[in-house]
Tab-separated table of C-alpha atoms in Angstrom:
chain	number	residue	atom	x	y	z
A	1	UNK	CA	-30.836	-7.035	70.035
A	2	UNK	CA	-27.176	-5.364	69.161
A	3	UNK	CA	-26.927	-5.711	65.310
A	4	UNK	CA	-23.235	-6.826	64.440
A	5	UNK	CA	-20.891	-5.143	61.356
A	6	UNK	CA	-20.598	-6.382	58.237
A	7	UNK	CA	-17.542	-7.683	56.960
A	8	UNK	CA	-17.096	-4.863	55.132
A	9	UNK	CA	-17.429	-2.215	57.863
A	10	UNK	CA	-15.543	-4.630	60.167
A	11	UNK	CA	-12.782	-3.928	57.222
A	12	UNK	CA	-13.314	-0.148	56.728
A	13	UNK	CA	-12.970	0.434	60.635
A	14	UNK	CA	-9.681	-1.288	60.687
A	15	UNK	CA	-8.057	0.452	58.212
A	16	UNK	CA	-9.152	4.090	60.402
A	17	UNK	CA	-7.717	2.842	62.844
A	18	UNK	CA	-4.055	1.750	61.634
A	19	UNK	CA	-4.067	5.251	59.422
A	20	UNK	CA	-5.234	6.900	62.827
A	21	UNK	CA	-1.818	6.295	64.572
A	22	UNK	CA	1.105	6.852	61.140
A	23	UNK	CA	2.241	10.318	60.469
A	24	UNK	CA	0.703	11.561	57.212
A	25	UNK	CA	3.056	10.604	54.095
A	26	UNK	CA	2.791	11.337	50.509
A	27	UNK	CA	0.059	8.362	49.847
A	28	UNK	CA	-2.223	9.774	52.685
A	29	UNK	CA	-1.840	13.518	52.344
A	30	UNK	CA	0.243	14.670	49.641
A	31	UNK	CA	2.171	17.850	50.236
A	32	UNK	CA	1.613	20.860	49.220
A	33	UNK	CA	4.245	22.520	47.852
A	34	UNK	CA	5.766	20.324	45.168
A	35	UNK	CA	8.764	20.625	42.575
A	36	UNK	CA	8.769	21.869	39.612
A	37	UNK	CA	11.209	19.209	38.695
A	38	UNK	CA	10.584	16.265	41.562
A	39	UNK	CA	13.741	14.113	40.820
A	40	UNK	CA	17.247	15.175	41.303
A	41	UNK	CA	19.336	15.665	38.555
A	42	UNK	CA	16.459	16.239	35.775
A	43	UNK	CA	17.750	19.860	34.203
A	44	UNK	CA	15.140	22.220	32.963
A	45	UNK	CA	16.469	22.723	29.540
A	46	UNK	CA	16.682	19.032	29.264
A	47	UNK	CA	13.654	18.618	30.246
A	48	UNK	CA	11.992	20.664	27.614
A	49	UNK	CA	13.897	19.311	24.474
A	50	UNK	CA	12.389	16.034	25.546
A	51	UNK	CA	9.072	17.659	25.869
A	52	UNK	CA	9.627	19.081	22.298
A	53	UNK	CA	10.829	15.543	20.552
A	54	UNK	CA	7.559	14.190	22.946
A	55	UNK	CA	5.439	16.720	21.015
A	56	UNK	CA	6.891	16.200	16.960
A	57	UNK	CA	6.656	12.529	17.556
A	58	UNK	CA	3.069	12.492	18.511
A	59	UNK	CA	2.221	15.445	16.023
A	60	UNK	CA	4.624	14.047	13.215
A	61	UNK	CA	6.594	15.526	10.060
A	62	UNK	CA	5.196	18.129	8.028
A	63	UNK	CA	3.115	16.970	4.584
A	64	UNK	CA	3.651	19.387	1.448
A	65	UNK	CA	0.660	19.933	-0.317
A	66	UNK	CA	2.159	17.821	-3.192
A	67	UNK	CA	1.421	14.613	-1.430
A	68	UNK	CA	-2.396	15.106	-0.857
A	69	UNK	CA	-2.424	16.407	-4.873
A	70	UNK	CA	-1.060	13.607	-6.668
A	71	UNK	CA	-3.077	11.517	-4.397
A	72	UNK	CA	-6.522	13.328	-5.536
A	73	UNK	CA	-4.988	13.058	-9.253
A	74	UNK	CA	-4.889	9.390	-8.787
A	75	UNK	CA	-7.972	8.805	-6.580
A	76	UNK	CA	-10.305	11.083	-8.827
A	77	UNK	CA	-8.785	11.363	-12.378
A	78	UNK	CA	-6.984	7.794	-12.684
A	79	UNK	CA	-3.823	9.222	-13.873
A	80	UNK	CA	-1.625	7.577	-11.479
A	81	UNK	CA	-1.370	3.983	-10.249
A	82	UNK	CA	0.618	4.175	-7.130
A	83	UNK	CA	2.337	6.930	-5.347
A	84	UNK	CA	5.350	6.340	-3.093
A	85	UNK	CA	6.092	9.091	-0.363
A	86	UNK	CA	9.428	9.613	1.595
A	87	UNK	CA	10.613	11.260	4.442
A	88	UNK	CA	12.557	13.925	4.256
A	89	UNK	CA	14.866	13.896	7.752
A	90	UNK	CA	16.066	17.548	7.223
A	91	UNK	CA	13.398	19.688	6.182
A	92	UNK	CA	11.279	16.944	8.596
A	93	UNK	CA	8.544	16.998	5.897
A	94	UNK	CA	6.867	13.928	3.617
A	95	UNK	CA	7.549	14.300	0.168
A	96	UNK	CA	6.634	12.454	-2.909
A	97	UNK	CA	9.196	9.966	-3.961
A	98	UNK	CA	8.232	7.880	-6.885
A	99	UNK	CA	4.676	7.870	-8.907
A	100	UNK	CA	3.724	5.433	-10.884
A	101	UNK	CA	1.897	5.927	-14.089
A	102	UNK	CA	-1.140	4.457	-15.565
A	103	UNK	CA	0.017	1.452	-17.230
A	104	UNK	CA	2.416	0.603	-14.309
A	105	UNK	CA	0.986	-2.193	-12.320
A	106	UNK	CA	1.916	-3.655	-8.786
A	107	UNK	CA	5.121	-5.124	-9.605
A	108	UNK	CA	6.519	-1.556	-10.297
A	109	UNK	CA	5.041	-0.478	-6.892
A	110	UNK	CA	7.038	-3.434	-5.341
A	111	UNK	CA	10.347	-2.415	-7.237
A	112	UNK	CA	9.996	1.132	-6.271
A	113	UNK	CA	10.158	0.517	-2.477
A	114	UNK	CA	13.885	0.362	-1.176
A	115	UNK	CA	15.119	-2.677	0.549
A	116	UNK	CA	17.005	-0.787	3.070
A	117	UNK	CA	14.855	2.169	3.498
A	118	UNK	CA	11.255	2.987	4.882
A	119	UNK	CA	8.588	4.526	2.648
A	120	UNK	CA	4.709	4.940	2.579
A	121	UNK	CA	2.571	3.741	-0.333
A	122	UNK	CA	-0.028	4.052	-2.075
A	123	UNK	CA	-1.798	1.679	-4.629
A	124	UNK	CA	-4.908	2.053	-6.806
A	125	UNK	CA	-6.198	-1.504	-7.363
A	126	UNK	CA	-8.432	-2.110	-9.742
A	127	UNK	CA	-10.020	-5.992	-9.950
A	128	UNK	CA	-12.755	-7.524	-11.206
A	129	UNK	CA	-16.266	-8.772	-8.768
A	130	UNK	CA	-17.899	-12.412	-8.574
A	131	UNK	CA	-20.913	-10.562	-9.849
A	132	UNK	CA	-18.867	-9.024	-12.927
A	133	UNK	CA	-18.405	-5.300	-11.674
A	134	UNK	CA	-15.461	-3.355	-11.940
A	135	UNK	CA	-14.300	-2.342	-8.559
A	136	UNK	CA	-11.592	-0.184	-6.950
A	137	UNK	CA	-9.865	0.076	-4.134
A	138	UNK	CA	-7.027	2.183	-2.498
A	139	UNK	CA	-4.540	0.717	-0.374
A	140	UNK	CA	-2.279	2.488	2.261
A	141	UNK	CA	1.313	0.634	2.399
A	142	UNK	CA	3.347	1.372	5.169
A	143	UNK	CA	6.883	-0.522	4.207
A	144	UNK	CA	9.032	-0.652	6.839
A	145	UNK	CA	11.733	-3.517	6.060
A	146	UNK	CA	13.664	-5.256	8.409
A	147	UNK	CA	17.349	-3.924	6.744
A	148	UNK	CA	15.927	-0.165	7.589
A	149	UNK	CA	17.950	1.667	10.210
A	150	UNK	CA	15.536	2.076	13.371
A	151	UNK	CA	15.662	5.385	13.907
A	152	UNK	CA	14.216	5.552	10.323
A	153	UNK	CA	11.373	2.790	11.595
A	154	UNK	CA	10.303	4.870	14.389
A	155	UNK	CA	9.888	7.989	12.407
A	156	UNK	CA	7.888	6.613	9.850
A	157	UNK	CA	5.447	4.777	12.343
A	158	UNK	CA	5.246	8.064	14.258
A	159	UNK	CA	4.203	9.865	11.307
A	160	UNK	CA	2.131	7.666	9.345
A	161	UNK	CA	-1.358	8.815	10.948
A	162	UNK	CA	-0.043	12.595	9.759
A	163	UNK	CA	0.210	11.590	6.636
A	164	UNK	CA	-2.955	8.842	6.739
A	165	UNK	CA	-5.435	11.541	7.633
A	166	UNK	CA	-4.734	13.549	5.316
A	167	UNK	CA	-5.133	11.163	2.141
A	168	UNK	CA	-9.115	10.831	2.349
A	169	UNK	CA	-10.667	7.434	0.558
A	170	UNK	CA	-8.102	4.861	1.588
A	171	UNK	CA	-9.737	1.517	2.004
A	172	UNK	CA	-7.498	-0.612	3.237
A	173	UNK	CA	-3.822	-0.390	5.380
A	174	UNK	CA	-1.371	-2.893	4.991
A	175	UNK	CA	1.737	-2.751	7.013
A	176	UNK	CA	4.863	-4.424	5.594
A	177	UNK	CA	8.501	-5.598	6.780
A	178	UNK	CA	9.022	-8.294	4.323
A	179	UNK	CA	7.779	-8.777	0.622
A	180	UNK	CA	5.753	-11.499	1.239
A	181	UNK	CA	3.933	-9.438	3.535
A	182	UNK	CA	2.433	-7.086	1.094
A	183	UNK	CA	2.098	-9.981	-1.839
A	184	UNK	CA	-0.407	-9.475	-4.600
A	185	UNK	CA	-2.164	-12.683	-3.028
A	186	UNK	CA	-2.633	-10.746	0.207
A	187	UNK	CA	-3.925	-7.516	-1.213
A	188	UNK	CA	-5.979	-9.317	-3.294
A	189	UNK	CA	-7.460	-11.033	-0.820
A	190	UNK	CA	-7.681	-7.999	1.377
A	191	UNK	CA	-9.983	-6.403	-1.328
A	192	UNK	CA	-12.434	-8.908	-2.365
């Protein structure tokens, strides 16, 4: 009794034996000696300031050390209620923009943000439990209006996980292009 191929084999045995009979191209056997730079036209110096733009907009802007301390001062010793941060597009570093003191409540926070201008955030809300506990949390605000310029949008949301790692404790991340987005409703909601 002969035993007949499977579909599969009958399949596999095929293929060998189209490939068997074509000249070797770069899909069957890639060559060996390749180009630095395969496409025409692509210039080496070129090449390498995109490779250096590739590499600061994964990596991000620089964060002074002010940023992480008034962040700790509000986080740890209550002193602050929000802190807004900026980005600075000549030195290419985040820097602290506006803080808001203790008595200064959300409303500031929302006043302090530019409506034609991106900016990061950070709020210190304090609320109230169902069980009668005093509670807070810190909220990351990444405002990024719809007025902003767009090469202003994409360095902020290239940056913002520089700058979020480095601010230890945040609860919560809200990411804004409108007021309503970022409404006391919403981060109330958010925290409860």
């Amino acid at each position: 009794m002969s035993k007949e191929p499977a579909a599969g084999e009958r399949l596999v045995e095929r293929k060998r034996r189209v490939l068997k009979g074509r000249k070797p191209n770069a899909q069957t056997q890639p060559n060996k000696r390749t180009p630095a730079f395969p496409r025409r036209g692509v210039h080496p110096q070129r090449s390498a300031a995109m490779a250096m733009a590739y590499k600061m907009a994964t990596e991000g802007m620089n964060v002074k050390e002010e940023c992480q301390r008034w962040f700790m001062e509000m986080k740890w010793k209550k002193v602050h209620r929000f802190v807004v941060y900026k980005i600075d597009e000549r030195s290419r570093a985040v820097l602290v923009d506006k803080v808001g003191g203790p008595g200064e409540g959300y409303e500031e926070l929302v006043a302090a943000l530019p409506g034609d201008d991106c900016r990061y955030a950070v709020f210190d809300f304090d609320f109230v439990t169902v069980d009668n506990c005093q509670k807070s949390k810190i909220f990351f605000i990444a405002w990024s209006p719809a007025a902003s310029r767009i090469r202003a949008k994409i360095l902020y949301a290239t940056s913002k996980q520089g700058l979020r790692r480095l601010l230890d404790g945040v609860h919560y991340e809200v990411q804004a292009t409108d007021p309503s987005e970022m409404g006391f409703d919403v981060i109330r909601g958010r925290a409860q």
